[in-house]
Short mmCIF file of C-alpha atoms in Angstrom, two decimals:
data_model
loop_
_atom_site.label_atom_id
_atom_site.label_comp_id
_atom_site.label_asym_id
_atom_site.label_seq_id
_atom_site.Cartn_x
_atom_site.Cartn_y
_atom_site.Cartn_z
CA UNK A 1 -11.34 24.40 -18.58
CA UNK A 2 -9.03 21.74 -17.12
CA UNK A 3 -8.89 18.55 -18.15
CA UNK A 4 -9.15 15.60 -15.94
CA UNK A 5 -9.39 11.85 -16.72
CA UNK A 6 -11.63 9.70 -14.21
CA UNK A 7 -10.83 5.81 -13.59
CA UNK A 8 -12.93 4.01 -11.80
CA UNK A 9 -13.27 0.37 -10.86
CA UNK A 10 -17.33 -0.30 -11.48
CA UNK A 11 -16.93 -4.07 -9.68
CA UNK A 12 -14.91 -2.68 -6.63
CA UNK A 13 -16.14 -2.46 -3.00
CA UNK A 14 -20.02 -2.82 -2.38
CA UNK A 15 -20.82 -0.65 -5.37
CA UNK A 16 -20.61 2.62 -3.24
CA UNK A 17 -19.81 4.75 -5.82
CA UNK A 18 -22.68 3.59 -8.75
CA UNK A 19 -25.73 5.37 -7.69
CA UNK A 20 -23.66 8.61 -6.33
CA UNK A 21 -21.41 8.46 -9.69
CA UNK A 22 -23.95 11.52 -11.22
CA UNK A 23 -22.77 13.66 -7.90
CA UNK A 24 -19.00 12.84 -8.50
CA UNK A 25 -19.01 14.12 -12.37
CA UNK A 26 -21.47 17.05 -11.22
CA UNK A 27 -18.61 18.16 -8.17
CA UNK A 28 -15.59 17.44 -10.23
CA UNK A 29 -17.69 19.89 -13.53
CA UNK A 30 -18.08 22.47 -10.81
CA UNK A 31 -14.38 22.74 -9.71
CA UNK A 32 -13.72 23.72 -13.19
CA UNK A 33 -12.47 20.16 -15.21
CA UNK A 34 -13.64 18.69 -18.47
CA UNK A 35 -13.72 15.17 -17.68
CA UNK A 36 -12.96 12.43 -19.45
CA UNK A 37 -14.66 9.09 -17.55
CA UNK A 38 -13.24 5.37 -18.37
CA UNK A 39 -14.71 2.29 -16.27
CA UNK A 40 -12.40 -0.44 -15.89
CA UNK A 41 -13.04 -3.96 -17.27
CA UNK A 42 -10.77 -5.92 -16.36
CA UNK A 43 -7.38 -6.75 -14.37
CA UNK A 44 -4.87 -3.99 -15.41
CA UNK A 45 -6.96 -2.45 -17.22
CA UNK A 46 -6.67 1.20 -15.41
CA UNK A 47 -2.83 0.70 -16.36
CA UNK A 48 -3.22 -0.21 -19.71
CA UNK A 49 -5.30 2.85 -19.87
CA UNK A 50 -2.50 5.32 -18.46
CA UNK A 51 -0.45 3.69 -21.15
CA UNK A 52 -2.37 4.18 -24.10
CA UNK A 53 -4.45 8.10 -23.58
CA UNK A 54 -3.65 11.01 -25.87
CA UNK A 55 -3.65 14.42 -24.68
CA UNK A 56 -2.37 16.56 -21.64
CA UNK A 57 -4.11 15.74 -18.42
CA UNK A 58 -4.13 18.18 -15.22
CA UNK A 59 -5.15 15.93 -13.33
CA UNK A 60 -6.27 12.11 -13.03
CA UNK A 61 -8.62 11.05 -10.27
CA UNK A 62 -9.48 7.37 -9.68
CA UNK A 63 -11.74 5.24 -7.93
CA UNK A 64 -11.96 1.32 -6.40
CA UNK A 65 -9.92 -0.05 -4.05
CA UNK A 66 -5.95 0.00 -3.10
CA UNK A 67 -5.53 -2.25 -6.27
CA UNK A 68 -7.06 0.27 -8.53
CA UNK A 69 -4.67 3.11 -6.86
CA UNK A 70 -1.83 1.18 -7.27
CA UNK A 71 -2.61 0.25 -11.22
CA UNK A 72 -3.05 4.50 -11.81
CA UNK A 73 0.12 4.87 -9.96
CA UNK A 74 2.17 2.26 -11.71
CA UNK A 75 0.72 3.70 -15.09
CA UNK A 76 1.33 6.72 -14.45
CA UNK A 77 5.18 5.94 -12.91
CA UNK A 78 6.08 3.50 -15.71
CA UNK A 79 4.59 5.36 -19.31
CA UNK A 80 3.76 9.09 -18.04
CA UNK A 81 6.90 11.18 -18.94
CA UNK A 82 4.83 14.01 -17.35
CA UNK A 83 3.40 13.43 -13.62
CA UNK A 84 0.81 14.66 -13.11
CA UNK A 85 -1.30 14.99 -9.66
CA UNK A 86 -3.44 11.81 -8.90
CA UNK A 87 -7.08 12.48 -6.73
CA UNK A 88 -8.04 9.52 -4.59
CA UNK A 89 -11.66 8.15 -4.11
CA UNK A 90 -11.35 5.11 -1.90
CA UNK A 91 -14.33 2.76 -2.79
CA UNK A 92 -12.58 -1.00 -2.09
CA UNK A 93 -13.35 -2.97 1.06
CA UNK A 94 -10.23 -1.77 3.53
CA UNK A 95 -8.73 1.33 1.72
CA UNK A 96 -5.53 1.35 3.51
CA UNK A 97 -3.74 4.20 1.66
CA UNK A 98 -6.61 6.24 1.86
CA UNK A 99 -6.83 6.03 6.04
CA UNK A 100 -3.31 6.48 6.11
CA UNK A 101 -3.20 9.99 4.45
CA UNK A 102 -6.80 10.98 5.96
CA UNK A 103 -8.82 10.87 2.58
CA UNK A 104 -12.46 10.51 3.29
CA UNK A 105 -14.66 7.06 2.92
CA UNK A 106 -17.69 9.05 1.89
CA UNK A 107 -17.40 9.36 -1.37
CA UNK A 108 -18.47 13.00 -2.04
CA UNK A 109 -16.37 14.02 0.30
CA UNK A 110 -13.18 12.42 -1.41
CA UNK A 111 -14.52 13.76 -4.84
CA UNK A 112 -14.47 17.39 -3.19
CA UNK A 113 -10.79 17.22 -1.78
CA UNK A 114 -9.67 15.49 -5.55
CA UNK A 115 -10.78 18.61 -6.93
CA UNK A 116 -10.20 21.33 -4.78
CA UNK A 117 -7.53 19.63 -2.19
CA UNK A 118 -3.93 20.13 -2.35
CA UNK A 119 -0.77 18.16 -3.65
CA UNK A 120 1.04 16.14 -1.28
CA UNK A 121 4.31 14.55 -2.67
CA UNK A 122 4.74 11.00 -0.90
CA UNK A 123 6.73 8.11 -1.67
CA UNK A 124 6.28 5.34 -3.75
CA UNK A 125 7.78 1.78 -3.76
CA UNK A 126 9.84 0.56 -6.98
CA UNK A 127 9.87 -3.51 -6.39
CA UNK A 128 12.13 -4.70 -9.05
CA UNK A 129 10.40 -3.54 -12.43
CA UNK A 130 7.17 -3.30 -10.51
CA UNK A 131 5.82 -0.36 -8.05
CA UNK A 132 4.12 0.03 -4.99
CA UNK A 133 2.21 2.43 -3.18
CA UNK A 134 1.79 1.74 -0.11
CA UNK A 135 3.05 -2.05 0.85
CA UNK A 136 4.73 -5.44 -0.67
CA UNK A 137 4.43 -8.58 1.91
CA UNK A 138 5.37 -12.00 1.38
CA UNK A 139 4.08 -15.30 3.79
CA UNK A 140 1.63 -15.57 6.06
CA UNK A 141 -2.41 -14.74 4.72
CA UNK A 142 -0.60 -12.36 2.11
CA UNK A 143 -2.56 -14.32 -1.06
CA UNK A 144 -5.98 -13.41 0.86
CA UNK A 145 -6.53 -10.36 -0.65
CA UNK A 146 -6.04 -11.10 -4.38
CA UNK A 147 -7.50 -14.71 -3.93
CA UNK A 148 -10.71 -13.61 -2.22
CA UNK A 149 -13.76 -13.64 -4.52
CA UNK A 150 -15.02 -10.20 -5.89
CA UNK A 151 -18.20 -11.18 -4.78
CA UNK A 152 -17.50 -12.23 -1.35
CA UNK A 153 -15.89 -9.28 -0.88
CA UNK A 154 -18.64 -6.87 -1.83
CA UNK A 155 -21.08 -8.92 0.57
CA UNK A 156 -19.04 -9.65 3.67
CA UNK A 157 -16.64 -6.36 3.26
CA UNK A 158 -13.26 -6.87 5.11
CA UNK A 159 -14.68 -10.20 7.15
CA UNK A 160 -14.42 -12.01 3.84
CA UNK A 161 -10.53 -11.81 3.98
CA UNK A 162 -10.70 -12.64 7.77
CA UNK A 163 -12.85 -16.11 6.90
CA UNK A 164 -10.21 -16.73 3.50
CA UNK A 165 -7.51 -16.26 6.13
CA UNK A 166 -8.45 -18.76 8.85
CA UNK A 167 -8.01 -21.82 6.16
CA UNK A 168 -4.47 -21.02 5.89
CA UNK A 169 -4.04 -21.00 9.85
CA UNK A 170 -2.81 -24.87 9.86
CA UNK A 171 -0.51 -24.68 6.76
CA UNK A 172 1.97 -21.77 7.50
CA UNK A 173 4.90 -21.52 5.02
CA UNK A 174 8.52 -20.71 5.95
CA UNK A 175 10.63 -19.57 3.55
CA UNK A 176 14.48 -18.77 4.34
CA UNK A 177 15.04 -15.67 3.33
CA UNK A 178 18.70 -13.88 3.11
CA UNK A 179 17.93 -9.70 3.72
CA UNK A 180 20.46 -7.06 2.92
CA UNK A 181 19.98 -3.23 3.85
CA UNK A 182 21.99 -0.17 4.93
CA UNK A 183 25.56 -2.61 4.71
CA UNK A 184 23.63 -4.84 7.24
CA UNK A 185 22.64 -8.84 6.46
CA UNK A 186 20.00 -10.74 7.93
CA UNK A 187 19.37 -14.45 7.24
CA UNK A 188 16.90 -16.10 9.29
CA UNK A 189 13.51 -17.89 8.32
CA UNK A 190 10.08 -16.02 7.60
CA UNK A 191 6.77 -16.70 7.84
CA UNK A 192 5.73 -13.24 6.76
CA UNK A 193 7.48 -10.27 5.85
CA UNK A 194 6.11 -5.92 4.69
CA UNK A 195 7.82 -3.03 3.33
CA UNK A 196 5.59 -0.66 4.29
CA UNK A 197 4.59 3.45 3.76
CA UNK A 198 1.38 3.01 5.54
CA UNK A 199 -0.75 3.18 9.13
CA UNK A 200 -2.91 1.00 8.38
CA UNK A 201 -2.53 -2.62 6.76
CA UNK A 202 -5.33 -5.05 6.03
CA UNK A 203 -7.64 -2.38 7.78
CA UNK A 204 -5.91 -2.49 10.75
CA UNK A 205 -4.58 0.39 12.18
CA UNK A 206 -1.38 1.06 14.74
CA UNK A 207 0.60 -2.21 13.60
CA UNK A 208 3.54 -0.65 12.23
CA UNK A 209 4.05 2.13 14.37
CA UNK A 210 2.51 5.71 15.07
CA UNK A 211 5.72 7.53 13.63
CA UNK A 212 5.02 6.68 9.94
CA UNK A 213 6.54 9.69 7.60
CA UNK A 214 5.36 8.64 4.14
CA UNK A 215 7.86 11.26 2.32
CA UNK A 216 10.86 10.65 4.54
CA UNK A 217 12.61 8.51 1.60
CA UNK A 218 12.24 5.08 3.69
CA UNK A 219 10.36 2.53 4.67
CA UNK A 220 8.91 0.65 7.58
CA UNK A 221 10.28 -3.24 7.77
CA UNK A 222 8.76 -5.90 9.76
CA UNK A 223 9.82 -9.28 9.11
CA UNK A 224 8.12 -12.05 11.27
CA UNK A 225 10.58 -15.32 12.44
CA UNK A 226 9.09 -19.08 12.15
CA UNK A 227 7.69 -19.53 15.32
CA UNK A 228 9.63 -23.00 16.51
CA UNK A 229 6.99 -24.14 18.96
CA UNK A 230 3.63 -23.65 20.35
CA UNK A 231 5.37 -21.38 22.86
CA UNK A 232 6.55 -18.90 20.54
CA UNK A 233 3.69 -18.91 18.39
CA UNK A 234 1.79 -17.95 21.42
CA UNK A 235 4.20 -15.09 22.45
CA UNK A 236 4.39 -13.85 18.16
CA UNK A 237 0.57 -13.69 18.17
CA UNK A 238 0.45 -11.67 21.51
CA UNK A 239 2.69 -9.16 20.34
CA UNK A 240 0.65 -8.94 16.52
CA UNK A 241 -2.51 -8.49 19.28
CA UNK A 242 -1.06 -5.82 20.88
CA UNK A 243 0.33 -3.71 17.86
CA UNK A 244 3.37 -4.90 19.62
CA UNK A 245 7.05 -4.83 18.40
CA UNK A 246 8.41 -8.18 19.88
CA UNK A 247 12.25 -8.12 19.51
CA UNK A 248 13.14 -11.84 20.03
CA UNK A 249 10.19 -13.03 17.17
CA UNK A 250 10.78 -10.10 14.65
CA UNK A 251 12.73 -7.89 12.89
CA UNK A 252 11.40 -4.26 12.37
CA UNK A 253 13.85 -1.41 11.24
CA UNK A 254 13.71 1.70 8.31
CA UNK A 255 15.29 1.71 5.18
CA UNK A 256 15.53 3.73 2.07
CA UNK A 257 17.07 0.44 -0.46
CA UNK A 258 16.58 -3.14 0.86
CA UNK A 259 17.24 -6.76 -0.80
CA UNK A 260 15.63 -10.02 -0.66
CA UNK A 261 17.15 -13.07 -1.63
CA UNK A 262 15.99 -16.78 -1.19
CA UNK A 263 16.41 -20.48 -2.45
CA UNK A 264 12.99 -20.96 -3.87
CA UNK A 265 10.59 -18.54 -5.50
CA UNK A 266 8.48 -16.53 -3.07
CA UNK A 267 4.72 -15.38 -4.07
CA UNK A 268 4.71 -11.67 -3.22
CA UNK A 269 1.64 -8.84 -2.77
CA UNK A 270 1.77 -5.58 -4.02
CA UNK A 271 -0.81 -3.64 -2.69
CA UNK A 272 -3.11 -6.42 -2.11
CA UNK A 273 -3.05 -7.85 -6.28
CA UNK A 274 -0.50 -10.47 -6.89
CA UNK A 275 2.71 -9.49 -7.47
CA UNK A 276 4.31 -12.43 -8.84
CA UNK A 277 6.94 -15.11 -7.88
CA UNK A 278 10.44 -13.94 -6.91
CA UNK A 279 13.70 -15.74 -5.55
CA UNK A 280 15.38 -12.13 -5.56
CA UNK A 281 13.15 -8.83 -4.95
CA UNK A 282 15.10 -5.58 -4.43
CA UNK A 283 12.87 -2.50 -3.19
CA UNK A 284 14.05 0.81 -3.18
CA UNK A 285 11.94 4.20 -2.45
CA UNK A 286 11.07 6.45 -5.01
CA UNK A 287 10.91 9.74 -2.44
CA UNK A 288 8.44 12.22 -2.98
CA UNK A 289 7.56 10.56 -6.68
CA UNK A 290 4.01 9.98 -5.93
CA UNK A 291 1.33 13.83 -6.04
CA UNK A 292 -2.07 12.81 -4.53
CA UNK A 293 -4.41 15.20 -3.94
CA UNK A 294 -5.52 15.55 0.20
CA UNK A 295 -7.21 17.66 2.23
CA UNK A 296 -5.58 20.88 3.58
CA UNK A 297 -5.70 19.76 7.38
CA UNK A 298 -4.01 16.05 6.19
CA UNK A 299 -1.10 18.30 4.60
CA UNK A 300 -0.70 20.05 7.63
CA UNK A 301 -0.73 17.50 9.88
CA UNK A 302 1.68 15.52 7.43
CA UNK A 303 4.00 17.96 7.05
CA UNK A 304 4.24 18.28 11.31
CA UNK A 305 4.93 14.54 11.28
CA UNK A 306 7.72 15.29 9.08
CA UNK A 307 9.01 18.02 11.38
CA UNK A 308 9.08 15.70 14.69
CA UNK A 309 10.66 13.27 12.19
CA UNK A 310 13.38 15.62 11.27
CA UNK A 311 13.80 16.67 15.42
CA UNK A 312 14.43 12.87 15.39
CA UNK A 313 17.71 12.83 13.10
CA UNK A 314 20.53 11.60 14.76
CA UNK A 315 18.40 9.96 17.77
CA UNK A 316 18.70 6.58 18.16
CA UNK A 317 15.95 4.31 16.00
CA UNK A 318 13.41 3.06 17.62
CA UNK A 319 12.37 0.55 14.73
CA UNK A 320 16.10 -0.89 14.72
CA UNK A 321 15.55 -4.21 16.61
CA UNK A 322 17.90 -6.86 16.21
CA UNK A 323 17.67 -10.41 17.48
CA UNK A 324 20.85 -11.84 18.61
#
C-alpha cells in the first residue's frame, strides 16, 4: 500500500472534522494508503512534525485552517529534500487557499479529491527565510487573524475577526515604506500592504482581481496609501467596497521578486499566523514549488486560466497602476 501521513489541527475551525474524522481515515484506507495520523498540539507543531518523521511518504494530507496549510508547506519546503504531493482538507474559519483552488468545505468531499484528485503545481511565497502560501500583508486589521481567540473563532466563525477588527478602526498605523520591484522604486506611506497568490482574502472574494494565475511565477501587489483626510478615506473605502482598483489611493501591479524596506520594524502576516517584525522583507516566488492535490475540473479550469494568461503576454498590464 501507499503510505500517507495525516496532520490535522484538532482545535481548528468549529470542530468540523472530529465526529466525521472515522469517515476521513475509512476514505483515505479505501483509496489504497496506510496512514499514519498525528494531531497537532500546539503552535508549529505540524512543522516540527515535517521536520522530525522517518520514512518515505507518498503523500501528506492535512487538515485545520490556512495556518495549518501553511506550517505543512513550510515543513515540507524548508526540511523535505523530497516533495512530495500535499492533500488539502480546509477545516479553519475562512479557508482562503482552499476557495481559491476550488477544494471543497465539506469535508468528505476534500478527503475524496486528497486521495484520488490530481497534482496541481502552484506557487509558493519565500518571505525572507520564511514561506508563504498564499499571502503576506502588513498594516491595517492584518494582526486580527493571529490575535483573535481560538475560541471566539470557533463560536462566531469569520464575524469574530470582523468584531476584533472594528477596535482597530480609530488607531490606523502608517508606516513609510520604500518598495523595489522589476528595476522600479516606490516610496510612499502605507497603511496596509499584500503579496498575494489568492481569490479570496479574509473570506472575501473578487478583491484582488478575477485574473489570478497561481503558477504564473508572480504575484498580485496591492499596497494601500495613508488616506490624508476624511475625503480620501471615504473615496479608499469605496473602492475596497467595490472590489475596486482605485489608482490615485493604491498601488496594485505583478511581480515575480519584490523588496520592502522601512525605518522602523513592521509586524507582518503570513497566512494569517504572525510572521514576525521586519524593517527589510524581500519576497520572491517559488514557481510551481508547491503539489496540492485538486479536483480534476479545478485543474482544468486552472490550467485555461493559465492559457488566457499566456494570450495575455505582451499586452499591456492591467494591475500596473501608478500614482503620479
Amino acid at each position: 500500500m501507499k503510505k500517507m501521513l495525516f496532520i490535522y489541527n484538532p482545535n481548528s475551525g468549529q470542530g468540523l472534522l472530529k465526529p466525521k474524522l472515522s469517515d476521513v481515515l475509512d476514505i483515505f484506507v479505501k483509496g489504497g494508503y496506510d496512514v499514519t495520523v498525528y494531531p497537532t498540539q500546539k503552535y508549529h507543531d505540524a512543522v516540527a512534525k515535517m521536520r522530525s518523521y522517518d520514512g518515505d511518504y507518498d503523500l501528506v494530507v492535512c487538515s485545520g485552517g490556512d495556518g495549518t496549510l501553511d506550517e505543512v508547506v513550510t515543513g515540507m519546503m524548508e526540511y523535505r529534500e523530497e516533495k512530495v504531493p500535499i492533500g488539502y482538507i480546509p477545516a479553519g474559519t475562512t479557508n482562503d487557499f482552499a476557495r481559491s483552488l476550488h477544494i471543497s468545505r465539506d469535508i468528505l468531499e476534500a478527503a475524496d479529491t486528497a486521495v484520488n484528485g490530481t497534482v496541481f503545481s502552484c506557487d509558493v511565497g519565500c518571505f525572507n527565510r520564511d514561506y508563504f502560501v498564499y499571502i503576506a500583508a502588513f498594516g491595517l486589521f492584518t494582526d486580527v487573524s493571529y490575535e483573535t481567540k481560538q475560541s471566539m473563532k470557533n463560536i462566531l466563525g469569520h464575524l469574530a475577526y470582523v468584531l476584533e477588527g472594528t477596535k482597530r478602526i480609530f488607531n490606523i498605523p502608517s508606516y513609510k515604506i520604500r518598495v523595489t520591484h522589476d528595476g522600479e522604486v516606490i516610496e510612499d506611506e502605507f497603511i496596509f500592504g499584500m503579496v498575494t497568490n489568492s481569490k479570496s482574502v479574509g473570506g472575501f472574494q473578487g478583491i484582488i482581481g478575477k485574473d489570478v494565475v497561481f503558477d504564473d511565477g508572480e504575484f498580485e501587489v496591492t499596497l494601500i496609501k495613508t488616506p490624508k483626510n476624511a475625503i480620501e478615506l471615504s473615496e479608499l473605502l469605496g473602492a475596497i467596497g467595490l472590489r475596486q482598483i482605485n489608482e490615485e489611493r493604491m498601488y496594485s501591479f505583478r511581480s515575480g521578486s519584490i523588496h520592502f524596506e522601512s525605518i522602523e520594524e513592521i509586524p507582518w502576516t503570513l497566512d494569517g499566523e504572525f510572521g514576525g517584525v521586519h524593517d527589510e522583507v524581500t519576497i520572491t516566488n517559488a514557481k510551481q514549488a508547491l503539489q496540492i492535490m485538486v479536483k480534476k475540473e479545478a485543474l482544468d479550469d486552472l490550467q485555461k486560466k493559465d492559457q488566457k494568461a499566456g494570450q495575455k503576454k505582451g499586452e499591456k498590464n492591467q494591475w500596473s497602476l501608478r500614482s503620479t
